[in-house]
Amino acid sequence: AARMAAPTMEERKACWGARDEFWQCLDNHADDAAQCEKLRRAFESRCPQQWVKHFDKRRDFLKYKRKLETEGYVPPEAAGKS
């Protein structure tokens, strides 16, 4: 899948579908990627490499944001002492 052409609508839908299934699996397994390896492979095979990188970053960002919303901001130095 090394072509640089923009993915067709079908390809985009397949990519997003694979991403959503993979993310749903991660959500269901507390981000244990080992549980979701098959879906991860489907995600990587259906999406352009660039997108996989982008979505991985995006998921980390969304998780971080959600954490901030649920737990509030914890300064790094306060995190170690509880």
mmCIF file as gemmi writes it, N, C-alpha and C atoms, coordinates in Angstrom:
data_model
loop_
_atom_site.group_PDB
_atom_site.id
_atom_site.type_symbol
_atom_site.label_atom_id
_atom_site.label_alt_id
_atom_site.label_comp_id
_atom_site.label_asym_id
_atom_site.label_entity_id
_atom_site.label_seq_id
_atom_site.pdbx_PDB_ins_code
_atom_site.Cartn_x
_atom_site.Cartn_y
_atom_site.Cartn_z
_atom_site.occupancy
_atom_site.B_iso_or_equiv
_atom_site.pdbx_formal_charge
_atom_site.auth_seq_id
_atom_site.auth_asym_id
_atom_site.pdbx_PDB_model_num
ATOM 1 N N . ALA Axp A 1 ? 0.843 -1.21 0 1 0 ? 1 A 1
ATOM 2 C CA . ALA Axp A 1 ? 0 0 0 1 0 ? 1 A 1
ATOM 3 C C . ALA Axp A 1 ? 0.868 1.246 0 1 0 ? 1 A 1
ATOM 4 N N . ALA Axp A 2 ? 1.869 1.266 -0.865 1 0 ? 2 A 1
ATOM 5 C CA . ALA Axp A 2 ? 2.833 2.366 -0.844 1 0 ? 2 A 1
ATOM 6 C C . ALA Axp A 2 ? 2.404 3.525 -1.74 1 0 ? 2 A 1
ATOM 7 N N . ARG Axp A 3 ? 1.204 3.416 -2.354 1 0 ? 3 A 1
ATOM 8 C CA . ARG Axp A 3 ? 0.837 4.518 -3.25 1 0 ? 3 A 1
ATOM 9 C C . ARG Axp A 3 ? 0.498 5.76 -2.446 1 0 ? 3 A 1
ATOM 10 N N . MET Axp A 4 ? 0.883 6.887 -3.004 1 0 ? 4 A 1
ATOM 11 C CA . MET Axp A 4 ? 0.684 8.139 -2.285 1 0 ? 4 A 1
ATOM 12 C C . MET Axp A 4 ? -0.644 8.798 -2.678 1 0 ? 4 A 1
ATOM 13 N N . ALA Axp A 5 ? -1.378 8.194 -3.606 1 0 ? 5 A 1
ATOM 14 C CA . ALA Axp A 5 ? -2.649 8.769 -4.027 1 0 ? 5 A 1
ATOM 15 C C . ALA Axp A 5 ? -3.587 8.872 -2.832 1 0 ? 5 A 1
ATOM 16 N N . ALA Axp A 6 ? -4.446 9.869 -2.856 1 0 ? 6 A 1
ATOM 17 C CA . ALA Axp A 6 ? -5.407 10.025 -1.765 1 0 ? 6 A 1
ATOM 18 C C . ALA Axp A 6 ? -6.341 8.816 -1.759 1 0 ? 6 A 1
ATOM 19 N N . PRO Axp A 7 ? -6.636 8.311 -0.583 1 0 ? 7 A 1
ATOM 20 C CA . PRO Axp A 7 ? -7.534 7.154 -0.513 1 0 ? 7 A 1
ATOM 21 C C . PRO Axp A 7 ? -8.928 7.517 -1.022 1 0 ? 7 A 1
ATOM 22 N N . THR Axp A 8 ? -9.594 6.55 -1.631 1 0 ? 8 A 1
ATOM 23 C CA . THR Axp A 8 ? -10.967 6.761 -2.079 1 0 ? 8 A 1
ATOM 24 C C . THR Axp A 8 ? -11.881 6.807 -0.86 1 0 ? 8 A 1
ATOM 25 N N . MET Axp A 9 ? -13.131 7.196 -1.078 1 0 ? 9 A 1
ATOM 26 C CA . MET Axp A 9 ? -14.098 7.244 0.015 1 0 ? 9 A 1
ATOM 27 C C . MET Axp A 9 ? -14.226 5.862 0.666 1 0 ? 9 A 1
ATOM 28 N N . GLU Axp A 10 ? -14.27 4.816 -0.171 1 0 ? 10 A 1
ATOM 29 C CA . GLU Axp A 10 ? -14.379 3.454 0.365 1 0 ? 10 A 1
ATOM 30 C C . GLU Axp A 10 ? -13.182 3.141 1.273 1 0 ? 10 A 1
ATOM 31 N N . GLU Axp A 11 ? -12.005 3.497 0.795 1 0 ? 11 A 1
ATOM 32 C CA . GLU Axp A 11 ? -10.786 3.226 1.571 1 0 ? 11 A 1
ATOM 33 C C . GLU Axp A 11 ? -10.78 4.008 2.879 1 0 ? 11 A 1
ATOM 34 N N . ARG Axp A 12 ? -11.246 5.254 2.805 1 0 ? 12 A 1
ATOM 35 C CA . ARG Axp A 12 ? -11.314 6.048 4.031 1 0 ? 12 A 1
ATOM 36 C C . ARG Axp A 12 ? -12.272 5.421 5.03 1 0 ? 12 A 1
ATOM 37 N N . LYS Axp A 13 ? -13.436 4.99 4.528 1 0 ? 13 A 1
ATOM 38 C CA . LYS Axp A 13 ? -14.413 4.361 5.416 1 0 ? 13 A 1
ATOM 39 C C . LYS Axp A 13 ? -13.852 3.097 6.037 1 0 ? 13 A 1
ATOM 40 N N . ALA Axp A 14 ? -13.138 2.302 5.233 1 0 ? 14 A 1
ATOM 41 C CA . ALA Axp A 14 ? -12.546 1.062 5.739 1 0 ? 14 A 1
ATOM 42 C C . ALA Axp A 14 ? -11.518 1.389 6.81 1 0 ? 14 A 1
ATOM 43 N N . CYS Axp A 15 ? -10.737 2.429 6.556 1 0 ? 15 A 1
ATOM 44 C CA . CYS Axp A 15 ? -9.71 2.852 7.505 1 0 ? 15 A 1
ATOM 45 C C . CYS Axp A 15 ? -10.345 3.307 8.815 1 0 ? 15 A 1
ATOM 46 N N . TRP Axp A 16 ? -11.334 4.199 8.707 1 0 ? 16 A 1
ATOM 47 C CA . TRP Axp A 16 ? -11.971 4.718 9.928 1 0 ? 16 A 1
ATOM 48 C C . TRP Axp A 16 ? -12.679 3.611 10.69 1 0 ? 16 A 1
ATOM 49 N N . GLY Axp A 17 ? -13.292 2.691 9.953 1 0 ? 17 A 1
ATOM 50 C CA . GLY Axp A 17 ? -13.974 1.569 10.594 1 0 ? 17 A 1
ATOM 51 C C . GLY Axp A 17 ? -12.988 0.724 11.38 1 0 ? 17 A 1
ATOM 52 N N . ALA Axp A 18 ? -11.842 0.44 10.755 1 0 ? 18 A 1
ATOM 53 C CA . ALA Axp A 18 ? -10.809 -0.365 11.411 1 0 ? 18 A 1
ATOM 54 C C . ALA Axp A 18 ? -10.26 0.363 12.629 1 0 ? 18 A 1
ATOM 55 N N . ARG Axp A 19 ? -10.074 1.667 12.501 1 0 ? 19 A 1
ATOM 56 C CA . ARG Axp A 19 ? -9.586 2.471 13.621 1 0 ? 19 A 1
ATOM 57 C C . ARG Axp A 19 ? -10.578 2.431 14.78 1 0 ? 19 A 1
ATOM 58 N N . ASP Axp A 20 ? -11.856 2.627 14.455 1 0 ? 20 A 1
ATOM 59 C CA . ASP Axp A 20 ? -12.872 2.653 15.507 1 0 ? 20 A 1
ATOM 60 C C . ASP Axp A 20 ? -12.952 1.318 16.234 1 0 ? 20 A 1
ATOM 61 N N . GLU Axp A 21 ? -12.862 0.218 15.479 1 0 ? 21 A 1
ATOM 62 C CA . GLU Axp A 21 ? -12.903 -1.11 16.097 1 0 ? 21 A 1
ATOM 63 C C . GLU Axp A 21 ? -11.697 -1.31 16.996 1 0 ? 21 A 1
ATOM 64 N N . PHE Axp A 22 ? -10.544 -0.889 16.518 1 0 ? 22 A 1
ATOM 65 C CA . PHE Axp A 22 ? -9.316 -1.019 17.296 1 0 ? 22 A 1
ATOM 66 C C . PHE Axp A 22 ? -9.412 -0.189 18.577 1 0 ? 22 A 1
ATOM 67 N N . TRP Axp A 23 ? -9.838 1.051 18.452 1 0 ? 23 A 1
ATOM 68 C CA . TRP Axp A 23 ? -9.951 1.934 19.624 1 0 ? 23 A 1
ATOM 69 C C . TRP Axp A 23 ? -10.976 1.4 20.612 1 0 ? 23 A 1
ATOM 70 N N . GLN Axp A 24 ? -12.089 0.878 20.072 1 0 ? 24 A 1
ATOM 71 C CA . GLN Axp A 24 ? -13.128 0.315 20.927 1 0 ? 24 A 1
ATOM 72 C C . GLN Axp A 24 ? -12.543 -0.853 21.72 1 0 ? 24 A 1
ATOM 73 N N . CYS Axp A 25 ? -11.753 -1.669 21.041 1 0 ? 25 A 1
ATOM 74 C CA . CYS Axp A 25 ? -11.105 -2.802 21.697 1 0 ? 25 A 1
ATOM 75 C C . CYS Axp A 25 ? -10.173 -2.308 22.8 1 0 ? 25 A 1
ATOM 76 N N . LEU Axp A 26 ? -9.376 -1.292 22.506 1 0 ? 26 A 1
ATOM 77 C CA . LEU Axp A 26 ? -8.479 -0.731 23.522 1 0 ? 26 A 1
ATOM 78 C C . LEU Axp A 26 ? -9.278 -0.211 24.708 1 0 ? 26 A 1
ATOM 79 N N . ASP Axp A 27 ? -10.381 0.464 24.431 1 0 ? 27 A 1
ATOM 80 C CA . ASP Axp A 27 ? -11.229 0.984 25.511 1 0 ? 27 A 1
ATOM 81 C C . ASP Axp A 27 ? -11.749 -0.163 26.371 1 0 ? 27 A 1
ATOM 82 N N . ASN Axp A 28 ? -12.147 -1.252 25.706 1 0 ? 28 A 1
ATOM 83 C CA . ASN Axp A 28 ? -12.716 -2.392 26.429 1 0 ? 28 A 1
ATOM 84 C C . ASN Axp A 28 ? -11.675 -3.168 27.227 1 0 ? 28 A 1
ATOM 85 N N . HIS Axp A 29 ? -10.402 -3.038 26.848 1 0 ? 29 A 1
ATOM 86 C CA . HIS Axp A 29 ? -9.348 -3.8 27.511 1 0 ? 29 A 1
ATOM 87 C C . HIS Axp A 29 ? -8.335 -2.893 28.211 1 0 ? 29 A 1
ATOM 88 N N . ALA Axp A 30 ? -8.788 -1.753 28.672 1 0 ? 30 A 1
ATOM 89 C CA . ALA Axp A 30 ? -7.916 -0.819 29.393 1 0 ? 30 A 1
ATOM 90 C C . ALA Axp A 30 ? -6.592 -0.599 28.661 1 0 ? 30 A 1
ATOM 91 N N . ASP Axp A 31 ? -6.698 -0.39 27.351 1 0 ? 31 A 1
ATOM 92 C CA . ASP Axp A 31 ? -5.524 -0.094 26.518 1 0 ? 31 A 1
ATOM 93 C C . ASP Axp A 31 ? -4.48 -1.197 26.485 1 0 ? 31 A 1
ATOM 94 N N . ASP Axp A 32 ? -4.897 -2.439 26.709 1 0 ? 32 A 1
ATOM 95 C CA . ASP Axp A 32 ? -3.974 -3.568 26.559 1 0 ? 32 A 1
ATOM 96 C C . ASP Axp A 32 ? -3.889 -3.942 25.089 1 0 ? 32 A 1
ATOM 97 N N . ALA Axp A 33 ? -2.879 -3.398 24.403 1 0 ? 33 A 1
ATOM 98 C CA . ALA Axp A 33 ? -2.765 -3.574 22.956 1 0 ? 33 A 1
ATOM 99 C C . ALA Axp A 33 ? -2.648 -5.048 22.558 1 0 ? 33 A 1
ATOM 100 N N . ALA Axp A 34 ? -2.103 -5.864 23.444 1 0 ? 34 A 1
ATOM 101 C CA . ALA Axp A 34 ? -1.931 -7.283 23.14 1 0 ? 34 A 1
ATOM 102 C C . ALA Axp A 34 ? -3.275 -7.958 22.863 1 0 ? 34 A 1
ATOM 103 N N . GLN Axp A 35 ? -4.325 -7.485 23.548 1 0 ? 35 A 1
ATOM 104 C CA . GLN Axp A 35 ? -5.667 -8.041 23.372 1 0 ? 35 A 1
ATOM 105 C C . GLN Axp A 35 ? -6.245 -7.668 22.001 1 0 ? 35 A 1
ATOM 106 N N . CYS Axp A 36 ? -5.67 -6.645 21.389 1 0 ? 36 A 1
ATOM 107 C CA . CYS Axp A 36 ? -6.279 -6.064 20.19 1 0 ? 36 A 1
ATOM 108 C C . CYS Axp A 36 ? -5.376 -6.178 18.967 1 0 ? 36 A 1
ATOM 109 N N . GLU Axp A 37 ? -4.432 -7.116 19.022 1 0 ? 37 A 1
ATOM 110 C CA . GLU Axp A 37 ? -3.421 -7.196 17.978 1 0 ? 37 A 1
ATOM 111 C C . GLU Axp A 37 ? -4.015 -7.405 16.584 1 0 ? 37 A 1
ATOM 112 N N . LYS Axp A 38 ? -5.011 -8.274 16.484 1 0 ? 38 A 1
ATOM 113 C CA . LYS Axp A 38 ? -5.645 -8.541 15.179 1 0 ? 38 A 1
ATOM 114 C C . LYS Axp A 38 ? -6.241 -7.258 14.615 1 0 ? 38 A 1
ATOM 115 N N . LEU Axp A 39 ? -6.938 -6.516 15.479 1 0 ? 39 A 1
ATOM 116 C CA . LEU Axp A 39 ? -7.581 -5.282 15.032 1 0 ? 39 A 1
ATOM 117 C C . LEU Axp A 39 ? -6.535 -4.237 14.692 1 0 ? 39 A 1
ATOM 118 N N . ARG Axp A 40 ? -5.453 -4.234 15.436 1 0 ? 40 A 1
ATOM 119 C CA . ARG Axp A 40 ? -4.352 -3.309 15.14 1 0 ? 40 A 1
ATOM 120 C C . ARG Axp A 40 ? -3.796 -3.589 13.753 1 0 ? 40 A 1
ATOM 121 N N . ARG Axp A 41 ? -3.609 -4.871 13.443 1 0 ? 41 A 1
ATOM 122 C CA . ARG Axp A 41 ? -3.081 -5.225 12.118 1 0 ? 41 A 1
ATOM 123 C C . ARG Axp A 41 ? -4.052 -4.823 11.017 1 0 ? 41 A 1
ATOM 124 N N . ALA Axp A 42 ? -5.352 -5.022 11.257 1 0 ? 42 A 1
ATOM 125 C CA . ALA Axp A 42 ? -6.358 -4.624 10.269 1 0 ? 42 A 1
ATOM 126 C C . ALA Axp A 42 ? -6.308 -3.105 10.073 1 0 ? 42 A 1
ATOM 127 N N . PHE Axp A 43 ? -6.217 -2.39 11.182 1 0 ? 43 A 1
ATOM 128 C CA . PHE Axp A 43 ? -6.118 -0.933 11.163 1 0 ? 43 A 1
ATOM 129 C C . PHE Axp A 43 ? -4.905 -0.504 10.33 1 0 ? 43 A 1
ATOM 130 N N . GLU Axp A 44 ? -3.749 -1.128 10.588 1 0 ? 44 A 1
ATOM 131 C CA . GLU Axp A 44 ? -2.535 -0.744 9.858 1 0 ? 44 A 1
ATOM 132 C C . GLU Axp A 44 ? -2.605 -1.121 8.389 1 0 ? 44 A 1
ATOM 133 N N . SER Axp A 45 ? -3.298 -2.221 8.067 1 0 ? 45 A 1
ATOM 134 C CA . SER Axp A 45 ? -3.336 -2.628 6.669 1 0 ? 45 A 1
ATOM 135 C C . SER Axp A 45 ? -4.38 -1.827 5.889 1 0 ? 45 A 1
ATOM 136 N N . ARG Axp A 46 ? -5.374 -1.28 6.572 1 0 ? 46 A 1
ATOM 137 C CA . ARG Axp A 46 ? -6.425 -0.538 5.867 1 0 ? 46 A 1
ATOM 138 C C . ARG Axp A 46 ? -6.169 0.952 5.799 1 0 ? 46 A 1
ATOM 139 N N . CYS Axp A 47 ? -5.244 1.453 6.599 1 0 ? 47 A 1
ATOM 140 C CA . CYS Axp A 47 ? -4.998 2.891 6.626 1 0 ? 47 A 1
ATOM 141 C C . CYS Axp A 47 ? -3.604 3.204 6.098 1 0 ? 47 A 1
ATOM 142 N N . PRO Axp A 48 ? -3.466 4.338 5.41 1 0 ? 48 A 1
ATOM 143 C CA . PRO Axp A 48 ? -2.126 4.785 5.016 1 0 ? 48 A 1
ATOM 144 C C . PRO Axp A 48 ? -1.259 4.964 6.265 1 0 ? 48 A 1
ATOM 145 N N . GLN Axp A 49 ? 0.011 4.634 6.139 1 0 ? 49 A 1
ATOM 146 C CA . GLN Axp A 49 ? 0.976 4.736 7.247 1 0 ? 49 A 1
ATOM 147 C C . GLN Axp A 49 ? 0.882 6.073 7.976 1 0 ? 49 A 1
ATOM 148 N N . GLN Axp A 50 ? 0.811 7.143 7.176 1 0 ? 50 A 1
ATOM 149 C CA . GLN Axp A 50 ? 0.715 8.508 7.694 1 0 ? 50 A 1
ATOM 150 C C . GLN Axp A 50 ? -0.453 8.639 8.663 1 0 ? 50 A 1
ATOM 151 N N . TRP Axp A 51 ? -1.568 8.061 8.279 1 0 ? 51 A 1
ATOM 152 C CA . TRP Axp A 51 ? -2.787 8.164 9.062 1 0 ? 51 A 1
ATOM 153 C C . TRP Axp A 51 ? -2.667 7.398 10.356 1 0 ? 51 A 1
ATOM 154 N N . VAL Axp A 52 ? -2.032 6.211 10.267 1 0 ? 52 A 1
ATOM 155 C CA . VAL Axp A 52 ? -1.848 5.388 11.466 1 0 ? 52 A 1
ATOM 156 C C . VAL Axp A 52 ? -1.083 6.199 12.502 1 0 ? 52 A 1
ATOM 157 N N . LYS Axp A 53 ? 0.002 6.835 12.064 1 0 ? 53 A 1
ATOM 158 C CA . LYS Axp A 53 ? 0.798 7.68 12.968 1 0 ? 53 A 1
ATOM 159 C C . LYS Axp A 53 ? -0.064 8.793 13.559 1 0 ? 53 A 1
ATOM 160 N N . HIS Axp A 54 ? -0.818 9.437 12.675 1 0 ? 54 A 1
ATOM 161 C CA . HIS Axp A 54 ? -1.667 10.548 13.103 1 0 ? 54 A 1
ATOM 162 C C . HIS Axp A 54 ? -2.71 10.086 14.119 1 0 ? 54 A 1
ATOM 163 N N . PHE Axp A 55 ? -3.368 8.965 13.831 1 0 ? 55 A 1
ATOM 164 C CA . PHE Axp A 55 ? -4.416 8.486 14.73 1 0 ? 55 A 1
ATOM 165 C C . PHE Axp A 55 ? -3.844 8.033 16.07 1 0 ? 55 A 1
ATOM 166 N N . ASP Axp A 56 ? -2.645 7.435 16.052 1 0 ? 56 A 1
ATOM 167 C CA . ASP Axp A 56 ? -2.014 7.039 17.311 1 0 ? 56 A 1
ATOM 168 C C . ASP Axp A 56 ? -1.776 8.268 18.184 1 0 ? 56 A 1
ATOM 169 N N . LYS Axp A 57 ? -1.238 9.317 17.575 1 0 ? 57 A 1
ATOM 170 C CA . LYS Axp A 57 ? -1.002 10.561 18.305 1 0 ? 57 A 1
ATOM 171 C C . LYS Axp A 57 ? -2.311 11.135 18.812 1 0 ? 57 A 1
ATOM 172 N N . ARG Axp A 58 ? -3.313 11.096 17.93 1 0 ? 58 A 1
ATOM 173 C CA . ARG Axp A 58 ? -4.621 11.649 18.268 1 0 ? 58 A 1
ATOM 174 C C . ARG Axp A 58 ? -5.226 10.912 19.469 1 0 ? 58 A 1
ATOM 175 N N . ARG Axp A 59 ? -5.097 9.588 19.474 1 0 ? 59 A 1
ATOM 176 C CA . ARG Axp A 59 ? -5.66 8.819 20.577 1 0 ? 59 A 1
ATOM 177 C C . ARG Axp A 59 ? -4.96 9.162 21.892 1 0 ? 59 A 1
ATOM 178 N N . ASP Axp A 60 ? -3.638 9.271 21.834 1 0 ? 60 A 1
ATOM 179 C CA . ASP Axp A 60 ? -2.897 9.652 23.045 1 0 ? 60 A 1
ATOM 180 C C . ASP Axp A 60 ? -3.379 11.003 23.545 1 0 ? 60 A 1
ATOM 181 N N . PHE Axp A 61 ? -3.564 11.922 22.607 1 0 ? 61 A 1
ATOM 182 C CA . PHE Axp A 61 ? -4.013 13.263 22.974 1 0 ? 61 A 1
ATOM 183 C C . PHE Axp A 61 ? -5.407 13.218 23.591 1 0 ? 61 A 1
ATOM 184 N N . LEU Axp A 62 ? -6.316 12.467 22.958 1 0 ? 62 A 1
ATOM 185 C CA . LEU Axp A 62 ? -7.685 12.384 23.468 1 0 ? 62 A 1
ATOM 186 C C . LEU Axp A 62 ? -7.718 11.732 24.848 1 0 ? 62 A 1
ATOM 187 N N . LYS Axp A 63 ? -6.876 10.717 25.041 1 0 ? 63 A 1
ATOM 188 C CA . LYS Axp A 63 ? -6.817 10.052 26.344 1 0 ? 63 A 1
ATOM 189 C C . LYS Axp A 63 ? -6.326 11.028 27.4 1 0 ? 63 A 1
ATOM 190 N N . TYR Axp A 64 ? -5.302 11.789 27.04 1 0 ? 64 A 1
ATOM 191 C CA . TYR Axp A 64 ? -4.724 12.767 27.957 1 0 ? 64 A 1
ATOM 192 C C . TYR Axp A 64 ? -5.773 13.816 28.322 1 0 ? 64 A 1
ATOM 193 N N . LYS Axp A 65 ? -6.498 14.281 27.297 1 0 ? 65 A 1
ATOM 194 C CA . LYS Axp A 65 ? -7.53 15.288 27.518 1 0 ? 65 A 1
ATOM 195 C C . LYS Axp A 65 ? -8.633 14.745 28.434 1 0 ? 65 A 1
ATOM 196 N N . ARG Axp A 66 ? -9.046 13.505 28.173 1 0 ? 66 A 1
ATOM 197 C CA . ARG Axp A 66 ? -10.098 12.901 28.985 1 0 ? 66 A 1
ATOM 198 C C . ARG Axp A 66 ? -9.645 12.752 30.427 1 0 ? 66 A 1
ATOM 199 N N . LYS Axp A 67 ? -8.38 12.392 30.584 1 0 ? 67 A 1
ATOM 200 C CA . LYS Axp A 67 ? -7.813 12.244 31.923 1 0 ? 67 A 1
ATOM 201 C C . LYS Axp A 67 ? -7.856 13.586 32.652 1 0 ? 67 A 1
ATOM 202 N N . LEU Axp A 68 ? -7.482 14.638 31.954 1 0 ? 68 A 1
ATOM 203 C CA . LEU Axp A 68 ? -7.531 15.971 32.553 1 0 ? 68 A 1
ATOM 204 C C . LEU Axp A 68 ? -8.96 16.32 32.956 1 0 ? 68 A 1
ATOM 205 N N . GLU Axp A 69 ? -9.913 15.96 32.089 1 0 ? 69 A 1
ATOM 206 C CA . GLU Axp A 69 ? -11.305 16.309 32.374 1 0 ? 69 A 1
ATOM 207 C C . GLU Axp A 69 ? -11.843 15.528 33.559 1 0 ? 69 A 1
ATOM 208 N N . THR Axp A 70 ? -11.418 14.266 33.694 1 0 ? 70 A 1
ATOM 209 C CA . THR Axp A 70 ? -11.968 13.454 34.776 1 0 ? 70 A 1
ATOM 210 C C . THR Axp A 70 ? -11.196 13.647 36.079 1 0 ? 70 A 1
ATOM 211 N N . GLU Axp A 71 ? -9.863 13.783 35.992 1 0 ? 71 A 1
ATOM 212 C CA . GLU Axp A 71 ? -9.062 13.862 37.219 1 0 ? 71 A 1
ATOM 213 C C . GLU Axp A 71 ? -8.569 15.265 37.525 1 0 ? 71 A 1
ATOM 214 N N . GLY Axp A 72 ? -8.713 16.152 36.556 1 0 ? 72 A 1
ATOM 215 C CA . GLY Axp A 72 ? -8.159 17.476 36.744 1 0 ? 72 A 1
ATOM 216 C C . GLY Axp A 72 ? -6.664 17.443 36.489 1 0 ? 72 A 1
ATOM 217 N N . TYR Axp A 73 ? -6.058 18.591 36.413 1 0 ? 73 A 1
ATOM 218 C CA . TYR Axp A 73 ? -4.635 18.661 36.111 1 0 ? 73 A 1
ATOM 219 C C . TYR Axp A 73 ? -3.828 18.334 37.365 1 0 ? 73 A 1
ATOM 220 N N . VAL Axp A 74 ? -2.898 17.398 37.217 1 0 ? 74 A 1
ATOM 221 C CA . VAL Axp A 74 ? -2.011 17.092 38.338 1 0 ? 74 A 1
ATOM 222 C C . VAL Axp A 74 ? -0.61 17.546 37.956 1 0 ? 74 A 1
ATOM 223 N N . PRO Axp A 75 ? -0.056 18.519 38.658 1 0 ? 75 A 1
ATOM 224 C CA . PRO Axp A 75 ? 1.311 18.937 38.337 1 0 ? 75 A 1
ATOM 225 C C . PRO Axp A 75 ? 2.242 17.743 38.453 1 0 ? 75 A 1
ATOM 226 N N . PRO Axp A 76 ? 3.217 17.607 37.529 1 0 ? 76 A 1
ATOM 227 C CA . PRO Axp A 76 ? 4.089 16.425 37.53 1 0 ? 76 A 1
ATOM 228 C C . PRO Axp A 76 ? 4.733 16.168 38.9 1 0 ? 76 A 1
ATOM 229 N N . GLU Axp A 77 ? 5.129 17.218 39.582 1 0 ? 77 A 1
ATOM 230 C CA . GLU Axp A 77 ? 5.839 16.988 40.867 1 0 ? 77 A 1
ATOM 231 C C . GLU Axp A 77 ? 4.895 16.453 41.945 1 0 ? 77 A 1
ATOM 232 N N . ALA Axp A 78 ? 3.586 16.716 41.781 1 0 ? 78 A 1
ATOM 233 C CA . ALA Axp A 78 ? 2.634 16.241 42.788 1 0 ? 78 A 1
ATOM 234 C C . ALA Axp A 78 ? 2.244 14.785 42.541 1 0 ? 78 A 1
ATOM 235 N N . ALA Axp A 79 ? 2.457 14.328 41.295 1 0 ? 79 A 1
ATOM 236 C CA . ALA Axp A 79 ? 2.017 12.99 40.916 1 0 ? 79 A 1
ATOM 237 C C . ALA Axp A 79 ? 2.732 11.904 41.707 1 0 ? 79 A 1
ATOM 238 N N . GLY Axp A 80 ? 3.997 12.145 42.048 1 0 ? 80 A 1
ATOM 239 C CA . GLY Axp A 80 ? 4.798 11.128 42.729 1 0 ? 80 A 1
ATOM 240 C C . GLY Axp A 80 ? 4.406 10.93 44.183 1 0 ? 80 A 1
ATOM 241 N N . LYS Axp A 81 ? 3.972 11.977 44.841 1 0 ? 81 A 1
ATOM 242 C CA . LYS Axp A 81 ? 3.614 11.861 46.259 1 0 ? 81 A 1
ATOM 243 C C . LYS Axp A 81 ? 2.094 11.747 46.405 1 0 ? 81 A 1
ATOM 244 N N . SER Axp A 82 ? 1.648 10.675 47.064 1 0 ? 82 A 1
ATOM 245 C CA . SER Axp A 82 ? 0.216 10.599 47.29 1 0 ? 82 A 1
ATOM 246 C C . SER Axp A 82 ? -0.056 10.269 48.741 1 0 ? 82 A 1
